[in-house]
Tab-separated table of C-alpha atoms and ligand atoms in Angstrom:
chain	number	residue	atom	x	y	z
A	1	MET	CA	143.439	94.948	78.138
A	2	SER	CA	142.809	95.977	74.579
A	3	VAL	CA	141.084	93.659	72.116
A	4	ALA	CA	142.399	93.150	68.596
A	5	TYR	CA	139.768	93.381	65.886
A	6	GLU	CA	139.528	91.749	62.502
A	7	VAL	CA	138.075	93.726	59.598
A	8	VAL	CA	135.298	92.076	57.530
A	9	ILE	CA	134.168	93.681	54.264
A	10	GLY	CA	131.753	92.690	51.509
A	11	VAL	CA	131.154	94.935	48.513
A	12	GLU	CA	128.114	95.735	46.407
A	13	VAL	CA	128.731	97.256	42.978
A	14	HIS	CA	126.169	98.755	40.629
A	15	ALA	CA	127.566	98.670	37.114
A	16	GLN	CA	125.637	100.428	34.378
A	17	LEU	CA	125.426	98.181	31.326
A	18	ARG	CA	126.412	99.831	28.051
A	19	THR	CA	123.192	99.256	26.188
A	20	GLN	CA	121.797	101.866	23.813
A	21	SER	CA	118.331	101.596	25.293
A	22	LYS	CA	116.889	101.113	28.765
A	23	LEU	CA	116.182	97.791	30.470
A	24	PHE	CA	112.439	97.632	29.798
A	25	CYS	CA	111.713	100.354	27.194
A	26	PRO	CA	113.294	101.776	24.014
A	27	CYS	CA	114.403	105.096	25.583
A	28	GLY	CA	118.053	106.080	25.142
A	29	THR	CA	120.672	105.918	27.903
A	30	THR	CA	123.036	108.746	26.932
A	31	PHE	CA	124.471	110.629	29.908
A	32	GLY	CA	123.930	114.370	30.281
A	33	ARG	CA	120.929	114.942	27.995
A	34	THR	CA	118.250	117.574	28.701
A	35	ALA	CA	116.274	116.547	31.773
A	36	ASN	CA	113.397	114.153	31.053
A	37	SER	CA	114.106	114.063	27.307
A	38	GLN	CA	114.761	110.308	27.428
A	39	THR	CA	111.500	109.083	28.895
A	40	CYS	CA	108.346	107.255	27.829
A	41	PRO	CA	105.221	105.864	29.517
A	42	VAL	CA	107.116	102.766	30.701
A	43	CYS	CA	109.975	104.525	32.506
A	44	LEU	CA	107.629	107.271	33.708
A	45	GLY	CA	105.552	104.549	35.305
A	46	LEU	CA	102.299	105.586	33.636
A	47	PRO	CA	99.339	103.281	34.316
A	48	GLY	CA	98.798	100.603	31.693
A	49	SER	CA	102.339	100.634	30.322
A	50	LEU	CA	104.158	97.313	30.218
A	51	PRO	CA	107.879	96.472	30.451
A	52	VAL	CA	109.668	94.409	27.786
A	53	ILE	CA	113.111	93.012	28.631
A	54	ASN	CA	116.124	94.283	26.671
A	55	GLU	CA	117.889	91.282	25.118
A	56	LYS	CA	121.251	93.060	24.896
A	57	ALA	CA	121.217	93.782	28.625
A	58	VAL	CA	120.586	90.113	29.339
A	59	GLU	CA	123.471	89.116	27.073
A	60	MET	CA	125.821	91.569	28.739
A	61	ALA	CA	124.830	90.294	32.180
A	62	VAL	CA	125.409	86.684	31.105
A	63	ARG	CA	128.815	87.513	29.627
A	64	ALA	CA	129.806	89.365	32.806
A	65	GLY	CA	128.555	86.469	34.946
A	66	LEU	CA	130.557	83.947	32.935
A	67	ALA	CA	133.699	86.074	33.085
A	68	MET	CA	133.263	86.184	36.886
A	69	ASN	CA	133.262	82.365	36.891
A	70	GLY	CA	129.631	82.325	37.945
A	71	THR	CA	126.733	79.969	37.329
A	72	ILE	CA	124.111	81.462	35.033
A	73	GLY	CA	120.491	81.020	36.029
A	74	VAL	CA	118.627	79.341	33.176
A	75	ARG	CA	115.316	80.530	34.609
A	76	ASN	CA	115.470	84.112	35.834
A	77	ARG	CA	112.769	86.032	37.585
A	78	PHE	CA	112.194	89.712	38.031
A	79	ALA	CA	110.872	91.034	41.321
A	80	ARG	CA	109.394	94.285	42.507
A	81	LYS	CA	111.336	96.034	45.243
A	82	ASN	CA	108.853	98.427	46.770
A	83	TYR	CA	109.743	101.782	48.270
A	84	PHE	CA	108.635	105.364	47.941
A	85	TYR	CA	110.918	108.076	46.624
A	86	PRO	CA	110.253	110.877	44.128
A	87	ASP	CA	112.830	109.552	41.656
A	88	LEU	CA	110.965	106.239	41.442
A	89	PRO	CA	107.659	106.966	39.713
A	90	LYS	CA	106.283	103.407	39.790
A	91	GLY	CA	106.778	103.134	43.544
A	92	TYR	CA	108.883	100.023	42.963
A	93	GLN	CA	112.125	99.130	41.277
A	94	ILE	CA	112.218	96.102	38.984
A	95	SER	CA	115.065	93.962	40.281
A	96	GLN	CA	115.841	90.295	40.842
A	97	TYR	CA	115.515	88.605	44.193
A	98	GLU	CA	115.090	84.832	44.415
A	99	ALA	CA	116.441	83.885	40.994
A	100	PRO	CA	119.285	86.198	39.940
A	101	ILE	CA	121.014	85.920	36.581
A	102	CYS	CA	124.310	84.817	38.147
A	103	GLU	CA	125.415	83.127	41.384
A	104	HIS	CA	128.551	81.649	42.968
A	105	GLY	CA	131.273	83.379	40.992
A	106	TRP	CA	134.714	84.544	42.016
A	107	ILE	CA	137.410	86.976	40.967
A	108	GLU	CA	141.082	86.712	41.768
A	109	ILE	CA	142.817	89.774	43.171
A	110	ALA	CA	146.408	90.609	44.073
A	111	ALA	CA	146.927	92.758	47.172
A	112	GLY	CA	149.620	93.003	49.834
A	113	GLY	CA	151.898	90.647	47.895
A	114	THR	CA	149.424	87.751	47.821
A	115	ARG	CA	146.670	86.488	45.559
A	116	LYS	CA	143.218	85.839	46.829
A	117	ARG	CA	139.867	84.702	45.488
A	118	VAL	CA	136.956	86.969	46.272
A	119	ARG	CA	133.689	85.053	46.070
A	120	ILE	CA	130.820	86.697	44.220
A	121	ARG	CA	127.599	85.753	45.947
A	122	ARG	CA	125.345	86.922	43.136
A	123	ALA	CA	124.927	89.350	40.262
A	124	HIS	CA	121.471	90.476	39.275
A	125	LEU	CA	119.830	92.752	36.739
A	126	GLU	CA	117.857	95.761	37.885
A	127	GLU	CA	116.732	99.135	36.648
A	128	ASP	CA	118.215	102.394	37.884
A	129	ALA	CA	116.124	105.142	39.501
A	130	GLY	CA	115.933	108.750	38.286
A	131	LYS	CA	117.743	111.635	39.909
A	132	ASN	CA	116.544	114.336	42.277
A	133	VAL	CA	118.196	117.666	41.614
A	134	HIS	CA	118.356	120.010	44.601
A	135	GLU	CA	119.159	123.469	43.322
A	136	ALA	CA	120.774	125.524	46.041
A	137	GLY	CA	118.734	128.591	46.979
A	138	SER	CA	115.803	127.770	44.701
A	139	GLY	CA	113.721	126.331	47.533
A	140	MET	CA	112.697	123.384	45.392
A	141	SER	CA	113.853	120.036	44.133
A	142	LEU	CA	113.520	118.854	40.556
A	143	VAL	CA	113.267	115.311	39.251
A	144	ASP	CA	115.102	114.085	36.153
A	145	LEU	CA	113.931	110.674	34.985
A	146	ASN	CA	116.412	110.208	32.121
A	147	ARG	CA	118.280	107.647	34.167
A	148	ALA	CA	115.135	105.840	35.352
A	149	GLY	CA	115.073	102.379	33.807
A	150	THR	CA	118.744	102.292	32.789
A	151	PRO	CA	120.084	98.725	33.107
A	152	LEU	CA	122.324	97.948	36.059
A	153	LEU	CA	124.118	94.802	37.054
A	154	GLU	CA	124.390	94.616	40.836
A	155	ILE	CA	127.344	92.472	41.845
A	156	VAL	CA	127.558	91.351	45.474
A	157	THR	CA	130.567	89.652	47.077
A	158	GLU	CA	130.748	87.415	50.124
A	159	PRO	CA	132.375	89.216	53.079
A	160	ASP	CA	135.816	88.050	51.958
A	161	LEU	CA	137.783	91.301	52.049
A	162	SER	CA	139.726	92.588	55.010
A	163	SER	CA	141.506	95.857	54.178
A	164	SER	CA	141.181	98.994	52.093
A	165	GLU	CA	143.922	97.674	49.762
A	166	GLU	CA	141.912	94.532	49.107
A	167	VAL	CA	138.716	96.479	48.469
A	168	VAL	CA	140.489	98.740	45.985
A	169	ALA	CA	142.194	95.749	44.311
A	170	TYR	CA	138.836	93.989	43.997
A	171	LEU	CA	137.101	97.051	42.557
A	172	LYS	CA	139.916	97.666	40.079
A	173	ALA	CA	139.855	94.025	38.969
A	174	LEU	CA	136.078	94.011	38.590
A	175	ARG	CA	135.981	97.325	36.742
A	176	GLU	CA	138.740	96.201	34.393
A	177	LEU	CA	136.906	92.941	33.754
A	178	LEU	CA	133.660	94.727	32.857
A	179	MET	CA	135.549	97.142	30.625
A	180	TYR	CA	137.392	94.294	28.870
A	181	LEU	CA	133.994	92.773	28.127
A	182	ASP	CA	132.750	96.148	26.902
A	183	VAL	CA	129.640	95.826	29.079
A	184	CYS	CA	130.341	98.901	31.267
A	185	ASP	CA	132.270	102.107	30.584
A	186	GLY	CA	133.632	102.118	34.151
A	187	ASN	CA	133.116	105.864	34.605
A	188	MET	CA	132.973	106.364	38.369
A	189	GLU	CA	132.366	110.121	38.284
A	190	GLU	CA	129.318	109.758	36.066
A	191	GLY	CA	128.115	106.908	38.251
A	192	SER	CA	128.458	104.086	35.723
A	193	PHE	CA	130.420	102.095	38.316
A	194	ARG	CA	129.187	102.699	41.881
A	195	CYS	CA	130.461	100.838	44.885
A	196	GLU	CA	129.162	100.304	48.392
A	197	PRO	CA	131.483	98.592	50.857
A	198	ASN	CA	129.822	96.916	53.866
A	199	LEU	CA	132.150	96.872	56.834
A	200	SER	CA	132.187	95.325	60.281
A	201	LEU	CA	134.714	94.377	62.934
A	202	ARG	CA	134.905	91.330	65.160
A	203	PRO	CA	137.332	90.362	67.902
A	204	VAL	CA	140.085	88.183	66.424
A	205	GLY	CA	139.071	84.555	66.884
A	206	GLN	CA	135.319	85.208	67.037
A	207	ALA	CA	133.349	83.244	64.425
A	208	ALA	CA	130.210	85.378	64.300
A	209	TYR	CA	130.268	88.551	62.236
A	210	GLY	CA	129.841	91.917	63.884
A	211	THR	CA	127.207	94.493	62.938
A	212	LYS	CA	127.912	95.998	59.538
A	213	VAL	CA	127.693	99.509	58.210
A	214	GLU	CA	127.090	100.213	54.518
A	215	LEU	CA	129.139	103.026	52.952
A	216	LYS	CA	127.823	105.136	50.093
A	217	ASN	CA	128.748	108.207	48.071
A	218	ILE	CA	132.180	106.970	47.064
A	219	ASN	CA	133.040	107.898	43.496
A	220	SER	CA	136.770	107.340	43.145
A	221	PHE	CA	139.327	104.729	44.216
A	222	LYS	CA	140.947	107.326	46.456
A	223	PHE	CA	137.662	107.828	48.283
A	224	VAL	CA	137.207	104.059	48.593
A	225	LYS	CA	140.526	103.848	50.406
A	226	ASP	CA	139.863	106.915	52.562
A	227	ALA	CA	136.297	105.943	53.476
A	228	VAL	CA	137.155	102.338	54.367
A	229	GLU	CA	140.136	103.407	56.477
A	230	TYR	CA	138.109	106.061	58.245
A	231	GLU	CA	135.337	103.593	58.996
A	232	ILE	CA	137.766	100.972	60.350
A	233	LYS	CA	139.137	103.601	62.750
A	234	ARG	CA	135.681	104.802	63.740
A	235	GLN	CA	134.327	101.338	64.511
A	236	THR	CA	137.528	100.349	66.308
A	237	LYS	CA	137.164	103.400	68.538
A	238	VAL	CA	133.467	102.768	69.226
A	239	LEU	CA	134.063	99.121	70.149
A	240	SER	CA	137.215	99.738	72.191
A	241	GLU	CA	135.319	102.272	74.256
A	242	GLY	CA	132.651	99.662	74.984
A	243	GLY	CA	130.152	101.211	72.569
A	244	LYS	CA	127.936	99.580	69.977
A	245	VAL	CA	128.057	99.794	66.167
A	246	TYR	CA	124.602	100.354	64.695
A	247	GLN	CA	123.466	98.796	61.423
A	248	GLU	CA	123.128	101.830	59.224
A	249	THR	CA	124.005	103.421	55.915
A	250	ARG	CA	126.694	106.098	56.160
A	251	LEU	CA	127.706	108.618	53.514
A	252	TRP	CA	131.334	109.446	52.795
A	253	ASN	CA	131.966	113.190	52.986
A	254	HIS	CA	135.275	113.750	51.226
A	255	GLU	CA	135.517	117.394	52.226
A	256	ARG	CA	135.284	116.561	55.916
A	257	GLY	CA	137.116	113.245	55.488
A	258	GLU	CA	134.523	111.329	57.493
A	259	THR	CA	131.400	109.205	57.207
A	260	ALA	CA	128.048	110.369	58.585
A	261	VAL	CA	124.779	108.524	59.152
A	262	MET	CA	122.339	108.687	56.257
A	263	ARG	CA	119.685	106.300	57.552
A	264	SER	CA	119.306	103.237	59.695
A	265	LYS	CA	119.506	100.227	57.454
A	266	GLU	CA	116.308	98.703	56.093
A	267	GLU	CA	115.940	94.920	55.892
A	268	ALA	CA	114.926	92.927	52.818
A	269	HIS	CA	111.445	92.299	54.235
A	270	ASP	CA	110.840	96.045	54.427
A	271	TYR	CA	110.798	96.114	50.631
A	272	ARG	CA	108.000	93.539	50.262
A	273	TYR	CA	109.724	91.878	47.335
A	274	PHE	CA	107.393	89.877	45.120
A	275	PRO	CA	107.622	88.448	41.570
A	276	ASP	CA	106.713	91.086	39.000
A	277	PRO	CA	103.433	89.926	37.448
A	278	ASP	CA	104.123	92.036	34.324
A	279	LEU	CA	107.174	89.977	33.390
A	280	VAL	CA	107.211	86.280	32.625
A	281	PRO	CA	110.193	84.277	33.896
A	282	LEU	CA	113.162	84.750	31.606
A	283	GLU	CA	114.533	81.480	30.293
A	284	ILE	CA	118.032	81.391	28.845
A	285	SER	CA	118.934	78.182	27.063
A	286	VAL	CA	122.117	76.302	27.901
A	287	GLU	CA	123.076	76.521	24.199
A	288	ARG	CA	122.734	80.301	24.277
A	289	ILE	CA	124.903	80.514	27.378
A	290	GLU	CA	127.567	78.323	25.727
A	291	LEU	CA	127.586	80.532	22.631
A	292	LEU	CA	128.104	83.599	24.794
A	293	ARG	CA	130.875	81.815	26.683
A	294	GLN	CA	132.665	80.992	23.433
A	295	GLY	CA	132.370	84.612	22.365
A	296	LEU	CA	134.131	85.995	25.446
A	297	PRO	CA	137.291	87.967	24.635
A	298	GLU	CA	140.682	87.009	26.014
A	299	LEU	CA	140.597	88.451	29.547
A	300	ALA	CA	143.376	90.264	31.388
A	301	SER	CA	144.706	87.283	33.335
A	302	ALA	CA	144.844	85.045	30.249
A	303	LYS	CA	146.443	87.845	28.278
A	304	GLN	CA	149.006	88.436	30.998
A	305	ALA	CA	149.944	84.754	30.979
A	306	ARG	CA	150.247	84.774	27.181
A	307	PHE	CA	152.452	87.881	27.185
A	308	THR	CA	154.935	86.362	29.637
A	309	ARG	CA	154.852	82.965	27.909
A	310	ASP	CA	154.904	83.927	24.221
A	311	TYR	CA	156.756	87.226	24.377
A	312	GLY	CA	159.047	86.359	27.261
A	313	ILE	CA	158.479	89.702	28.988
A	314	PRO	CA	158.518	89.994	32.821
A	315	GLU	CA	155.287	89.515	34.768
A	316	TYR	CA	155.546	93.113	35.906
A	317	ASP	CA	155.492	94.374	32.317
A	318	ALA	CA	152.645	92.027	31.390
A	319	GLY	CA	150.634	93.325	34.347
A	320	ILE	CA	150.956	96.936	33.231
A	321	LEU	CA	150.414	96.178	29.547
A	322	THR	CA	147.172	94.332	30.303
A	323	SER	CA	145.888	96.892	32.806
A	324	SER	CA	143.591	98.219	30.092
A	325	ARG	CA	142.244	96.400	27.100
A	326	ALA	CA	143.193	99.237	24.756
A	327	LEU	CA	146.820	99.187	25.884
A	328	SER	CA	147.071	95.404	25.512
A	329	VAL	CA	145.629	95.480	22.001
A	330	TYR	CA	148.056	98.252	21.103
A	331	PHE	CA	151.016	96.321	22.490
A	332	ASP	CA	150.034	93.183	20.572
A	333	ALA	CA	149.800	95.195	17.364
A	334	CYS	CA	153.181	96.860	17.901
A	335	VAL	CA	154.938	93.553	18.543
A	336	LYS	CA	153.497	92.191	15.298
A	337	LEU	CA	155.142	95.073	13.427
A	338	TYR	CA	158.362	94.998	15.394
A	339	PRO	CA	158.975	91.571	16.943
A	340	HIS	CA	161.200	92.616	19.848
A	341	PRO	CA	158.721	92.402	22.745
A	342	LYS	CA	160.931	93.684	25.560
A	343	THR	CA	162.067	96.700	23.551
A	344	VAL	CA	158.464	97.509	22.652
A	345	SER	CA	157.368	96.938	26.244
A	346	ASN	CA	160.020	99.337	27.563
A	347	TRP	CA	158.977	101.945	25.049
A	348	VAL	CA	155.243	101.583	25.745
A	349	MET	CA	155.644	101.572	29.540
A	350	GLY	CA	158.197	104.362	29.476
A	351	GLU	CA	157.898	106.880	26.649
A	352	LEU	CA	154.344	106.243	25.571
A	353	LEU	CA	152.660	106.055	28.980
A	354	ARG	CA	154.622	109.094	30.145
A	355	GLU	CA	153.381	111.121	27.170
A	356	LEU	CA	149.822	109.855	27.603
A	357	ASN	CA	149.823	110.670	31.323
A	358	HIS	CA	151.348	114.029	30.600
A	359	ALA	CA	148.630	114.846	28.086
A	360	GLY	CA	145.957	113.444	30.389
A	361	ILE	CA	144.772	110.937	27.789
B	401	ADP	P1	121.826	93.601	53.017
B	401	ADP	O1	120.609	92.741	52.914
B	401	ADP	O2	121.888	94.467	54.215
B	401	ADP	O3	122.182	94.299	51.751
B	401	ADP	P2	123.496	91.346	52.511
B	401	ADP	O4	123.524	90.148	53.394
B	401	ADP	O5	122.774	91.258	51.219
B	401	ADP	O6	123.015	92.578	53.340
B	401	ADP	O7	124.985	91.711	52.215
B	401	ADP	C1	125.334	92.859	51.537
B	401	ADP	C2	126.863	92.878	51.489
B	401	ADP	O8	127.385	92.986	52.804
B	401	ADP	C3	127.483	91.643	50.905
B	401	ADP	O9	128.580	92.024	50.084
B	401	ADP	C4	127.983	90.866	52.111
B	401	ADP	O10	129.113	90.107	51.817
B	401	ADP	C5	128.313	91.970	53.068
B	401	ADP	N1	128.161	91.606	54.473
B	401	ADP	C6	127.163	90.885	55.037
B	401	ADP	N2	127.334	90.795	56.366
B	401	ADP	C7	128.472	91.479	56.649
B	401	ADP	C8	129.182	91.790	57.846
B	401	ADP	N3	128.753	91.398	59.052
B	401	ADP	N4	130.307	92.532	57.742
B	401	ADP	C9	130.739	92.953	56.566
B	401	ADP	N5	130.122	92.724	55.415
B	401	ADP	C10	129.007	91.994	55.442
B	402	MG	MG1	122.445	95.573	50.169
B	403	ZN	ZN1	111.257	104.825	28.591
């Protein structure tokens, strides 16, 4: 008799915040500069250097947390996550552990004809690591620390997703939200928006979760879909044959169309998290949070509702016209000049988008 399995997925996203300088030092964050040209004693981890928190990064994280319907921590703490790797000169990453900047949020997604709330467990600030460059044939590896110390917001969901469509819908909604807020450029190829789905199966009807696998190296929505679907098939096969799924990190290989083990998964206690003694707790006043809340732009869902209500255009049109902030602002401006919303909508969705797609803009 064959067992039916239910798919359980939770997603971790690392979104690079669009600050001009790094999270704890004044170095720039521009992508693609000469290796190690954007470094200083702090991000190089030189002895005696001290981190200073970037106020803009904190503001961006708070705005993102509020837009995700989360609760903002009024007393944040930074923690050291200890591990050794050549791209991490300090030997630890400054992150948040016990007191993250945001908890208990949610985002609504539409997939498979229904709407669903995906709960956000937490979002925390952390610094990025540098990059190891392995030059083929050179027999050596180089380290570029330009990215070391760049601010990231790590956003972690509850295991509320259950298909590749839902994962993609969630990631698109989250990316769009961060781009609306102008806190992340959303560039997946350059790694400004990185996602790691965690996936497990359990027999239908079983309450306890199965063992999860974390998927990495996914830098497009197409790969998200492919990797999740591959992994569902792989785990289904393992379990149906009486095998065991191991808790591990697997890398998506898009050329081979499969995932392969990268390492067995470490546990939180392996990192010896502890409060960073170089950074005092970060207190954000309730007044400050309220000011940031009032300054939030009109978000896609609100804009969509306004377009159908005030302009009388179909929900379908409103969905497309609000799929990017730029397009929605453009549409609003056009309707002001020519107050025939449906005509403008047809033209934007038809002629204009066709030309833009055609030109690859
Ligand atoms: P870790 O400490 O291994 O990173 P977490 O408990 O922090 O694990 O969860 C990381 C992500 O994995 C979260 O998005 C969470 O929802 C998801 N997750 C946790 N357990 C499971 C599971 N059994 N199956 C699928 N996803 C899971
Ligand atoms: Mg994790
Ligand atoms: Zn620096």
